Coordinates of C-alpha atoms and ligand atoms in Angstrom, one line a residue:
Chain A
M27 CA -52.6 28.1 -2.2
D28 CA -55.1 26.2 0.0
A29 CA -53.6 23.5 2.2
P30 CA -55.4 20.3 1.6
D31 CA -57.7 19.2 4.4
L32 CA -56.2 16.0 5.6
T33 CA -58.0 15.7 9.0
G34 CA -60.9 13.8 7.5
L35 CA -58.5 11.1 6.1
K36 CA -57.3 9.9 9.5
G37 CA -57.6 6.2 10.0
Q38 CA -59.0 5.7 6.5
P39 CA -57.6 3.5 3.8
L40 CA -55.2 5.4 1.5
P41 CA -57.0 7.2 -1.2
Q42 CA -57.1 5.3 -4.5
R43 CA -55.1 6.6 -7.4
P44 CA -57.2 8.5 -10.0
A45 CA -59.2 6.2 -12.3
F46 CA -57.2 7.0 -15.4
Q47 CA -53.9 6.2 -13.7
R48 CA -55.3 2.8 -12.5
F49 CA -56.5 2.3 -16.1
L50 CA -53.0 3.0 -17.5
G51 CA -51.4 0.8 -14.9
S52 CA -53.4 -2.3 -15.6
T53 CA -51.8 -5.3 -17.3
A54 CA -54.1 -5.3 -20.3
V55 CA -53.3 -1.7 -21.1
S56 CA -49.6 -2.2 -20.5
V57 CA -49.5 -5.0 -22.9
A58 CA -51.5 -3.1 -25.5
I59 CA -49.2 -0.1 -25.2
Y60 CA -46.1 -2.3 -25.4
T61 CA -47.5 -4.0 -28.5
A62 CA -48.4 -0.7 -30.1
V63 CA -44.9 0.6 -29.6
M64 CA -43.3 -2.5 -31.0
V65 CA -45.5 -2.4 -34.0
V66 CA -44.6 1.2 -34.7
I67 CA -40.9 0.4 -34.4
V68 CA -41.0 -2.7 -36.6
Y69 CA -43.3 -1.1 -39.1
S70 CA -41.3 2.1 -39.4
S71 CA -38.0 0.2 -39.8
Y72 CA -39.6 -2.0 -42.4
V73 CA -40.8 1.0 -44.3
G74 CA -37.6 2.9 -43.8
A75 CA -35.6 -0.1 -45.1
K76 CA -37.9 -0.3 -48.1
N77 CA -37.4 3.3 -48.9
M78 CA -33.7 2.6 -48.9
G79 CA -34.4 0.0 -51.5
Y80 CA -33.7 -2.9 -49.1
N81 CA -35.0 -6.2 -50.4
W82 CA -36.4 -8.2 -47.5
Q83 CA -35.8 -11.9 -47.8
W84 CA -37.1 -13.4 -44.6
N85 CA -38.0 -16.6 -46.4
R86 CA -34.3 -17.4 -46.8
V87 CA -33.6 -17.1 -43.1
P88 CA -34.9 -20.4 -41.6
Q89 CA -32.5 -22.6 -43.6
F90 CA -29.7 -21.0 -41.6
L91 CA -31.4 -22.0 -38.4
Y92 CA -32.4 -25.6 -39.3
S93 CA -33.5 -27.7 -42.2
F94 CA -35.2 -31.0 -43.0
T95 CA -33.2 -33.0 -45.5
D96 CA -33.3 -36.7 -46.4
D97 CA -31.2 -37.3 -43.3
G98 CA -34.0 -35.7 -41.2
F99 CA -33.6 -32.6 -38.9
Q100 CA -30.3 -30.7 -39.5
L101 CA -29.0 -27.7 -37.6
G102 CA -28.2 -24.7 -39.8
E103 CA -25.1 -22.5 -39.5
I104 CA -26.7 -20.2 -37.0
G105 CA -27.8 -23.3 -35.0
Y106 CA -24.2 -24.5 -34.9
G107 CA -23.0 -21.0 -34.1
L108 CA -25.3 -20.9 -31.1
L109 CA -24.0 -24.3 -29.9
A110 CA -20.4 -22.9 -30.2
T111 CA -21.4 -19.8 -28.3
I112 CA -23.0 -21.9 -25.5
Q113 CA -19.9 -24.1 -25.3
L114 CA -17.5 -21.2 -25.3
S115 CA -19.6 -19.3 -22.7
A116 CA -20.0 -22.4 -20.5
T117 CA -16.3 -23.2 -20.4
A118 CA -15.4 -19.5 -19.8
F119 CA -18.0 -19.2 -17.0
A120 CA -16.8 -22.4 -15.3
L121 CA -13.3 -21.0 -15.4
A122 CA -14.4 -17.6 -14.2
V123 CA -16.2 -19.1 -11.2
V124 CA -13.1 -21.0 -10.1
L125 CA -10.9 -18.0 -10.6
G126 CA -13.4 -15.7 -9.0
L127 CA -13.6 -18.0 -5.9
L128 CA -9.9 -18.1 -5.6
V129 CA -9.6 -14.3 -5.9
A130 CA -12.4 -13.8 -3.3
L131 CA -10.7 -16.3 -0.9
L132 CA -7.4 -14.6 -1.3
R133 CA -9.0 -11.3 -0.6
L134 CA -10.7 -12.7 2.5
S135 CA -7.7 -14.6 3.7
G136 CA -6.5 -11.7 5.8
L137 CA -3.0 -12.3 4.5
V138 CA -1.3 -9.0 3.4
M139 CA 0.1 -10.6 0.2
G140 CA -3.2 -12.3 -0.6
T141 CA -5.2 -9.1 -0.3
A142 CA -2.6 -7.2 -2.3
V143 CA -2.5 -9.7 -5.1
S144 CA -6.3 -9.9 -5.4
I145 CA -6.8 -6.2 -5.3
G146 CA -4.1 -5.7 -7.9
F147 CA -5.8 -8.3 -10.1
L148 CA -9.3 -6.7 -9.7
E149 CA -8.0 -3.2 -10.5
F150 CA -6.1 -4.5 -13.5
V151 CA -9.1 -6.3 -15.0
R152 CA -11.6 -3.6 -14.1
N153 CA -9.7 -0.8 -15.8
I154 CA -9.0 -2.4 -19.1
P155 CA -11.6 -2.5 -21.9
L156 CA -12.7 -6.1 -22.7
L157 CA -11.6 -5.7 -26.3
V158 CA -8.0 -4.7 -25.3
L159 CA -7.9 -7.6 -22.9
L160 CA -8.9 -9.9 -25.8
Y161 CA -6.1 -8.5 -27.9
L162 CA -3.7 -8.9 -25.0
F163 CA -4.6 -12.5 -24.6
Y164 CA -4.6 -13.2 -28.3
Y165 CA -1.8 -11.2 -29.9
V166 CA 0.6 -10.9 -26.9
L167 CA 0.1 -13.8 -24.5
G168 CA -1.1 -16.3 -27.2
P169 CA 2.2 -16.5 -29.0
I170 CA 4.2 -16.5 -25.8
F171 CA 2.3 -19.4 -24.2
G172 CA 1.4 -21.0 -27.5
Y173 CA -2.4 -21.3 -27.3
D174 CA -4.9 -20.7 -30.1
R175 CA -7.6 -18.1 -30.6
Y176 CA -10.3 -20.3 -29.1
W177 CA -8.4 -20.5 -25.7
A178 CA -7.5 -16.8 -26.0
S179 CA -11.3 -16.1 -26.1
I180 CA -12.0 -18.4 -23.2
L181 CA -9.2 -17.0 -21.1
T182 CA -10.3 -13.4 -21.9
L183 CA -13.9 -14.0 -20.9
A184 CA -13.0 -16.0 -17.9
V185 CA -10.5 -13.4 -16.5
F186 CA -12.8 -10.4 -17.3
H187 CA -15.8 -12.0 -15.6
S188 CA -13.9 -13.5 -12.7
A189 CA -13.3 -10.0 -11.4
L190 CA -17.1 -9.4 -11.1
I191 CA -17.7 -12.9 -9.9
S192 CA -15.1 -12.6 -7.1
E193 CA -17.1 -9.6 -5.8
I194 CA -20.3 -11.7 -5.8
F195 CA -18.5 -14.4 -3.9
R196 CA -17.1 -11.9 -1.4
A197 CA -20.4 -10.3 -0.8
G198 CA -22.1 -13.7 -0.5
I199 CA -19.5 -15.0 1.9
N200 CA -19.7 -11.9 4.0
A201 CA -23.5 -12.1 4.1
V202 CA -23.2 -15.3 6.2
D203 CA -23.4 -14.5 9.9
K204 CA -20.0 -14.6 11.7
G205 CA -21.5 -16.8 14.4
Q206 CA -21.5 -19.6 11.8
W207 CA -17.7 -19.3 11.6
E208 CA -17.4 -19.4 15.4
A209 CA -19.7 -22.4 15.7
A210 CA -17.9 -24.3 13.0
K211 CA -14.5 -23.4 14.5
S212 CA -15.5 -24.4 17.9
I213 CA -16.3 -28.0 16.8
G214 CA -12.8 -28.1 15.3
M215 CA -13.4 -27.7 11.6
R216 CA -10.6 -26.4 9.4
S217 CA -11.0 -23.2 7.3
E218 CA -11.5 -25.1 4.1
Q219 CA -14.0 -27.4 5.6
I220 CA -15.9 -24.4 7.0
Y221 CA -16.0 -22.8 3.6
R222 CA -17.1 -26.0 1.9
Y223 CA -19.7 -27.3 4.3
I224 CA -20.9 -24.3 6.2
I225 CA -20.3 -20.9 4.5
L226 CA -20.6 -21.6 0.7
P227 CA -23.8 -23.6 0.9
Q228 CA -25.4 -20.8 2.8
S229 CA -24.1 -18.0 0.6
I230 CA -25.4 -19.7 -2.6
R231 CA -28.8 -18.2 -1.7
F232 CA -27.4 -14.7 -1.9
M233 CA -25.2 -15.4 -4.9
L234 CA -27.6 -17.1 -7.3
P235 CA -29.4 -14.0 -8.7
P236 CA -26.2 -11.9 -9.3
M237 CA -24.4 -15.0 -10.7
T238 CA -27.2 -15.5 -13.2
G239 CA -26.8 -11.9 -14.2
E240 CA -23.1 -12.4 -14.7
A241 CA -23.7 -15.5 -16.8
V242 CA -26.1 -13.6 -19.0
H243 CA -23.5 -10.8 -19.2
L244 CA -20.8 -13.3 -20.2
I245 CA -22.9 -14.8 -23.0
K246 CA -23.5 -11.3 -24.4
S247 CA -19.9 -10.2 -24.1
S248 CA -18.8 -13.5 -25.8
A249 CA -19.9 -11.9 -29.1
I250 CA -16.7 -9.8 -28.9
V251 CA -14.5 -12.8 -29.8
S252 CA -15.9 -12.5 -33.4
V253 CA -13.2 -9.8 -33.9
I254 CA -10.6 -12.5 -33.8
A255 CA -12.8 -14.8 -35.9
V256 CA -13.6 -17.5 -33.4
A257 CA -16.4 -19.5 -34.8
E258 CA -19.5 -18.6 -32.7
L259 CA -22.9 -17.0 -33.2
T260 CA -21.8 -13.5 -34.1
T261 CA -19.0 -14.7 -36.4
V262 CA -21.4 -17.0 -38.1
G263 CA -23.8 -14.1 -38.6
R264 CA -21.1 -12.0 -40.2
N265 CA -20.1 -14.9 -42.5
I266 CA -23.6 -15.5 -43.7
I267 CA -24.1 -11.8 -44.4
S268 CA -20.9 -11.6 -46.5
D269 CA -22.3 -14.5 -48.6
T270 CA -25.9 -13.4 -48.8
F271 CA -26.0 -9.6 -48.1
M272 CA -29.1 -10.1 -45.9
S273 CA -27.6 -8.0 -43.1
F274 CA -31.0 -6.8 -41.7
E275 CA -32.6 -10.2 -41.4
I276 CA -29.5 -11.9 -40.0
W277 CA -28.7 -9.3 -37.4
F278 CA -32.3 -9.4 -36.2
T279 CA -32.2 -13.1 -36.1
V280 CA -28.9 -13.2 -34.2
A281 CA -30.2 -10.7 -31.7
I282 CA -33.3 -12.7 -31.1
V283 CA -31.3 -15.9 -30.6
Y284 CA -29.1 -14.2 -28.0
M285 CA -32.2 -12.9 -26.3
A286 CA -33.9 -16.2 -26.3
V287 CA -30.9 -18.0 -24.7
T288 CA -30.4 -15.4 -22.0
L289 CA -34.1 -15.2 -21.2
I290 CA -34.4 -19.0 -20.9
L291 CA -31.4 -18.9 -18.6
S292 CA -32.9 -16.3 -16.3
V293 CA -36.3 -17.9 -16.1
G294 CA -34.7 -21.3 -15.5
V295 CA -32.6 -20.0 -12.6
T296 CA -35.5 -18.1 -11.1
Y297 CA -37.4 -21.4 -11.1
L298 CA -34.4 -23.2 -9.4
E299 CA -34.1 -20.5 -6.9
H300 CA -37.8 -20.8 -6.0
R301 CA -37.5 -24.5 -5.5
Y302 CA -34.3 -24.1 -3.5
T303 CA -35.9 -21.7 -1.0
V304 CA -39.0 -23.8 -0.7
D305 CA -36.9 -26.9 0.2
Q306 CA -35.5 -25.3 3.3
Chain B
M8 CA -11.8 -29.8 44.0
S9 CA -8.3 -29.4 45.3
D10 CA -7.3 -33.0 44.5
A11 CA -8.6 -32.8 40.9
K12 CA -6.1 -32.0 38.2
P13 CA -6.2 -28.5 36.7
I14 CA -7.5 -28.5 33.1
I15 CA -7.4 -24.8 32.3
E16 CA -4.7 -22.6 33.9
A17 CA -4.5 -19.0 33.0
T18 CA -1.7 -16.9 34.5
H19 CA -1.3 -13.1 34.1
L20 CA -3.5 -13.2 31.0
D21 CA -3.8 -9.8 29.2
K22 CA -5.9 -9.1 26.2
F23 CA -6.2 -5.9 24.2
Y24 CA -8.6 -4.8 21.4
G25 CA -6.4 -2.1 19.9
D26 CA -5.8 0.3 22.8
F27 CA -8.7 -1.1 24.9
H28 CA -7.5 -3.3 27.7
A29 CA -10.2 -6.1 27.7
L30 CA -8.6 -8.6 30.1
K31 CA -6.3 -7.4 32.8
D32 CA -3.9 -9.8 34.5
I33 CA -6.3 -12.7 34.7
D34 CA -5.3 -15.6 37.0
L35 CA -7.7 -18.5 37.0
T36 CA -7.6 -22.3 37.3
V37 CA -10.4 -24.6 36.3
H38 CA -10.0 -28.2 37.6
Q39 CA -11.3 -31.3 35.9
G40 CA -14.9 -31.8 36.7
E41 CA -15.3 -28.4 38.1
K42 CA -18.4 -26.2 37.4
M43 CA -17.5 -22.6 37.3
V44 CA -20.0 -19.8 36.9
I45 CA -18.7 -16.4 35.7
C46 CA -20.8 -13.3 36.1
G47 CA -20.3 -9.6 36.0
P48 CA -21.7 -6.5 34.3
S49 CA -22.0 -6.1 30.6
G50 CA -18.6 -5.3 28.9
S51 CA -16.6 -6.7 31.8
G52 CA -14.8 -9.2 29.6
K53 CA -16.7 -12.5 30.4
S54 CA -17.1 -13.5 26.8
T55 CA -13.6 -12.4 25.9
L56 CA -12.2 -14.6 28.7
I57 CA -14.0 -17.8 27.7
R58 CA -13.4 -17.2 24.0
C59 CA -9.7 -17.3 24.8
F60 CA -10.3 -20.7 26.3
N61 CA -11.1 -22.2 22.9
G62 CA -9.1 -20.0 20.6
L63 CA -11.8 -17.7 19.2
E64 CA -9.8 -14.9 20.7
W65 CA -6.1 -14.8 21.6
H66 CA -4.4 -13.4 24.7
N67 CA -1.6 -10.9 24.1
S68 CA 0.5 -11.8 27.1
G69 CA 0.5 -14.2 30.0
T70 CA 0.2 -18.0 29.7
L71 CA -2.7 -20.2 29.0
V72 CA -2.3 -23.9 29.6
I73 CA -5.2 -26.2 28.6
D74 CA -5.0 -29.9 29.5
G75 CA -1.2 -29.6 30.0
I76 CA -0.5 -27.9 26.7
E77 CA 0.4 -24.2 26.5
V78 CA -1.6 -22.5 23.8
H79 CA -1.0 -19.2 22.0
E80 CA -1.8 -17.8 18.6
Q81 CA 1.2 -19.3 16.8
S82 CA 0.9 -22.7 18.3
K83 CA -0.8 -25.2 16.0
Q84 CA -2.5 -27.2 18.7
M85 CA -5.6 -25.1 19.0
R86 CA -7.7 -27.0 16.5
G87 CA -6.9 -30.2 18.2
L88 CA -7.8 -28.5 21.4
R89 CA -11.1 -27.3 20.2
Q90 CA -12.1 -30.9 20.0
E91 CA -11.5 -31.0 23.7
V92 CA -13.3 -27.7 24.4
G93 CA -16.9 -27.3 23.2
M94 CA -18.7 -24.0 23.2
V95 CA -22.4 -23.0 23.4
F96 CA -23.3 -19.5 22.2
Q97 CA -25.9 -17.1 23.2
Q98 CA -27.3 -17.0 19.6
F99 CA -27.2 -20.9 19.2
N100 CA -25.4 -20.5 15.8
L101 CA -26.9 -23.7 14.4
F102 CA -26.2 -24.4 10.8
P103 CA -29.5 -23.3 9.1
H104 CA -29.0 -25.3 5.9
L105 CA -28.6 -28.6 7.7
T106 CA -31.2 -30.6 9.5
V107 CA -30.8 -31.1 13.3
L108 CA -29.3 -34.6 12.7
E109 CA -26.9 -33.2 10.1
N110 CA -25.9 -30.4 12.5
L111 CA -24.9 -33.0 15.0
M112 CA -23.2 -35.3 12.5
I113 CA -21.0 -32.9 10.6
G114 CA -18.4 -32.5 13.4
P115 CA -18.1 -36.2 14.1
M116 CA -17.8 -37.0 10.4
K117 CA -15.5 -34.2 9.2
V118 CA -13.4 -33.7 12.3
R119 CA -13.5 -36.9 14.2
R120 CA -13.6 -38.9 11.0
L121 CA -16.3 -41.2 12.1
T122 CA -18.3 -43.1 9.5
R123 CA -21.8 -41.9 8.7
G124 CA -23.3 -44.7 10.7
Q125 CA -21.2 -44.1 13.7
A126 CA -21.8 -40.3 13.5
E127 CA -25.6 -40.9 13.3
E128 CA -25.5 -43.2 16.3
T129 CA -23.6 -40.5 18.3
A130 CA -25.9 -37.8 17.1
R131 CA -29.1 -39.8 18.1
K132 CA -27.5 -40.6 21.5
Y133 CA -27.0 -37.0 22.4
L134 CA -30.2 -35.8 20.9
D135 CA -31.8 -38.2 23.4
R136 CA -29.7 -36.7 26.1
V137 CA -31.2 -33.3 25.4
H138 CA -34.7 -34.8 25.2
I139 CA -35.6 -34.0 21.6
P140 CA -35.0 -37.2 19.6
E141 CA -38.2 -36.5 17.6
Q142 CA -36.8 -33.3 16.1
A143 CA -33.9 -35.0 14.2
D144 CA -35.1 -34.4 10.7
K145 CA -36.3 -30.8 11.1
Y146 CA -34.4 -27.7 10.1
P147 CA -33.3 -25.4 12.9
A148 CA -35.7 -22.7 11.8
A149 CA -38.6 -25.0 12.6
L150 CA -37.6 -25.3 16.3
S151 CA -38.3 -23.1 19.3
G152 CA -35.4 -21.2 20.8
G153 CA -35.1 -23.6 23.7
Q154 CA -35.0 -26.6 21.4
Q155 CA -32.4 -24.9 19.2
Q156 CA -30.2 -24.2 22.2
R157 CA -30.5 -27.9 23.3
V158 CA -29.5 -29.0 19.8
A159 CA -26.5 -26.6 20.0
I160 CA -25.5 -28.3 23.3
A161 CA -25.9 -31.7 21.7
R162 CA -23.8 -30.6 18.8
S163 CA -20.9 -29.8 21.2
L164 CA -21.5 -33.1 23.1
C165 CA -21.2 -35.0 19.9
M166 CA -17.5 -34.0 19.8
E167 CA -17.1 -35.8 23.1
T168 CA -15.4 -32.8 24.5
R169 CA -14.1 -32.8 28.0
I170 CA -14.7 -29.1 28.7
M171 CA -17.9 -27.2 27.8
L172 CA -18.0 -23.4 27.7
F173 CA -21.3 -21.6 27.8
D174 CA -21.6 -17.9 26.9
E175 CA -25.0 -16.7 28.3
P176 CA -26.8 -19.7 26.9
T177 CA -30.2 -18.6 28.0
S178 CA -30.2 -14.9 27.6
A179 CA -31.6 -14.9 24.1
L180 CA -34.5 -17.2 25.1
D181 CA -38.1 -16.4 26.0
P182 CA -38.6 -16.9 29.8
E183 CA -40.7 -20.0 29.4
M184 CA -37.9 -21.8 27.6
I185 CA -35.0 -21.0 29.9
N186 CA -35.7 -23.9 32.3
E187 CA -35.6 -26.6 29.7
V188 CA -32.1 -25.5 28.7
L189 CA -31.0 -25.1 32.3
D190 CA -32.3 -28.6 33.1
V191 CA -30.2 -30.1 30.4
M192 CA -27.2 -28.2 31.7
V193 CA -27.8 -29.4 35.3
E194 CA -28.0 -33.0 34.0
L195 CA -24.7 -32.4 32.1
A196 CA -23.1 -31.0 35.3
H197 CA -24.2 -34.1 37.2
S198 CA -22.6 -36.3 34.5
G199 CA -19.2 -34.9 35.6
M200 CA -18.5 -32.6 32.7
T201 CA -16.1 -29.7 33.3
M202 CA -18.2 -26.6 32.7
V203 CA -17.4 -22.9 32.5
V204 CA -20.7 -21.0 32.3
V205 CA -21.1 -17.3 31.8
T206 CA -24.7 -16.6 33.1
H207 CA -26.8 -14.5 35.3
E208 CA -29.1 -17.3 36.2
M209 CA -28.3 -17.4 39.9
G210 CA -30.6 -20.3 40.6
F211 CA -28.6 -22.4 38.2
A212 CA -25.4 -21.2 39.8
R213 CA -26.6 -22.1 43.3
K214 CA -27.6 -25.5 42.1
V215 CA -24.4 -26.6 40.3
A216 CA -21.5 -24.2 40.8
D217 CA -18.4 -25.3 42.6
T218 CA -16.8 -21.9 42.0
M219 CA -18.3 -18.4 41.4
V220 CA -16.2 -15.8 39.6
F221 CA -17.1 -12.1 39.4
M222 CA -15.6 -9.9 36.8
E223 CA -15.6 -6.2 36.3
Q224 CA -13.8 -4.0 33.8
G225 CA -11.6 -6.8 32.5
E226 CA -10.5 -7.9 36.0
I227 CA -11.4 -10.8 38.2
V228 CA -12.7 -9.2 41.3
E229 CA -13.8 -12.3 43.3
V230 CA -13.4 -16.0 43.1
S231 CA -15.2 -17.9 45.9
S232 CA -17.5 -20.8 46.7
P233 CA -21.2 -20.2 46.1
D234 CA -21.9 -20.2 49.8
R235 CA -19.5 -17.3 50.4
F236 CA -20.4 -15.6 47.2
F237 CA -24.1 -15.3 47.8
T238 CA -24.0 -14.7 51.6
S239 CA -20.9 -12.6 52.2
P240 CA -19.0 -11.6 49.1
S241 CA -15.7 -10.0 50.1
S242 CA -16.0 -7.1 47.6
E243 CA -18.4 -4.3 47.8
R244 CA -18.8 -4.1 44.0
C245 CA -19.8 -7.8 43.8
R246 CA -22.4 -7.3 46.5
L247 CA -23.9 -4.3 44.7
F248 CA -24.0 -6.3 41.5
L249 CA -25.7 -9.3 43.2
N250 CA -28.3 -7.0 44.7
Q251 CA -29.1 -5.6 41.3
I252 CA -29.6 -8.9 39.6
L253 CA -31.3 -10.6 42.4
E254 CA -33.8 -7.8 42.9
Y255 CA -35.9 -9.1 40.1
Ligands
ATP425 N1 -13.8 -7.6 18.6 C1 -13.7 -6.5 19.5 N2 -13.1 -5.4 19.2 C2 -13.1 -4.3 20.0 N3 -13.6 -4.4 21.3 C3 -14.2 -5.5 21.7 C4 -14.3 -6.6 20.8 N4 -15.0 -7.6 21.5 C5 -15.3 -7.1 22.7 N5 -14.8 -5.8 22.8 C6 -14.9 -5.0 24.0 O1 -14.3 -5.7 25.1 C7 -15.1 -5.5 26.3 C8 -15.5 -6.8 26.9 O2 -16.4 -7.4 26.0 P1 -17.0 -8.8 26.3 O3 -17.9 -9.2 25.2 O4 -16.0 -9.8 26.7 O5 -17.9 -8.4 27.6 P2 -19.0 -9.3 28.3 O6 -18.6 -9.3 29.7 O7 -19.2 -10.6 27.7 O8 -20.3 -8.4 28.2 P3 -21.8 -8.9 27.8 O9 -22.5 -9.2 29.1 O10 -22.4 -7.6 27.2 O11 -21.8 -10.0 26.9 C9 -16.3 -4.6 25.9 O12 -16.1 -3.3 26.3 C10 -16.3 -4.7 24.4 O13 -16.8 -3.5 23.8
MG426 MG1 -20.7 -11.5 26.5

């Protein structure tokens, strides 16, 4: 094999990629390929479903999203299901953040007990399937402490995600230079003041992207509470299907609604993050 | 100095990092209003010593009395004491998410419990003292190193501390900015502040020091007046060290 002669390339710009690779890599071609793939998938599932004798009734779907009656605009069942999912997820997320922060602070406290408790909690949560955790909170702890299925769902999601969120907090807090601690201590601030005024405001920058990921993750895993029949998007989907037998249309619709919500969330936070960094 | 009252008294101070003996049997007294300059080779324990003076590190044995109160890790007075003992760091350690003014106001507001108005008045007063009143609304990242270090000095002054510790305050600065920081420190010295300064800026030491301290390998090798120190240090090691740093 001949060694390529590289001597002539010294000090010159990097060789361009071959023309056909550049062509494949361009935006227009990427979009075209993506569209083509999507068309093939959608078309083949459509044809496949038809061959199964499936009767597509997309025209009956919009009424489940919204409708216009004499009273004006009305949300449909899926619309209300979405609101319920958002409410459930938001409550669980808020709780998960509080719990996650506590666990992270315990872990960072340097106290032997604190570290042990938080590590125990993390290992417990991390090694149990979400579904089992849900059953535990609903069938076991629910009757003991007397809360309903709605709170069982919120607690399950909050506890499960607080484990991951506490790691985000820990990483974010550790990412702040230790000189900040020393400076704050040397002007006499107490630990909780240092966290509140000095450390956490600086670590938000590091935590925002993974926190968003976690929020998206939580919204998606909230679908699991449909197994204990808590009214939310996935449960609503199941109910509609048992009434109408339009399983293909409804599952597609539910999937797209989830996707829309999580995409809007991600884009919104990216925008916030951008503004936040520009401000400094 | 002998008639002034002692404000920091260390006796038989020992400090270990694991097995490493970082401070060995340190005896040192700083009097009110005294300017002490500590020098010595890298790793000799200078930072460790002054960090013990404001509770960023704790001694393992011996006694440390600050302003008449004995301090140790279990005692709860240290935070109150930190309000008496300010510290300026090599790396400035300003709070990057706060403006210059907010950097100066946060201590007075959260620790000294001043109102926002009082805190701002204090902050502006000390920002004037370090000659950068016009930078009040900028973020630290927009300032030069010398300006940042002067803000850090002002931040400590805002706590109206009685003792100021400096840990190599100019060694992270570009040469052309060293003097603006040293000038501020000289003015501070003339105002009567008690100062303990770890530095190798011997020009500064000659100008303000009442006492020179030389450390090596965790021990205090020499304590003397600047006159003695620069002309006829009693220890050979100290003389060699001075020759080295004064060569350039
Ligand atoms: N947190 C720590 N853990 C273990 N060893 C440490 C720690 N801090 C300092 N040391 C060691 O203690 C010794 C003294 O360190 P110190 O920072 O006080 O020296 P220094 O005189 O300030 O040196 P320099 O001029 O480099 O700042 C060094 O050998 C250092 O490696
Ligand atoms: Mg040092």
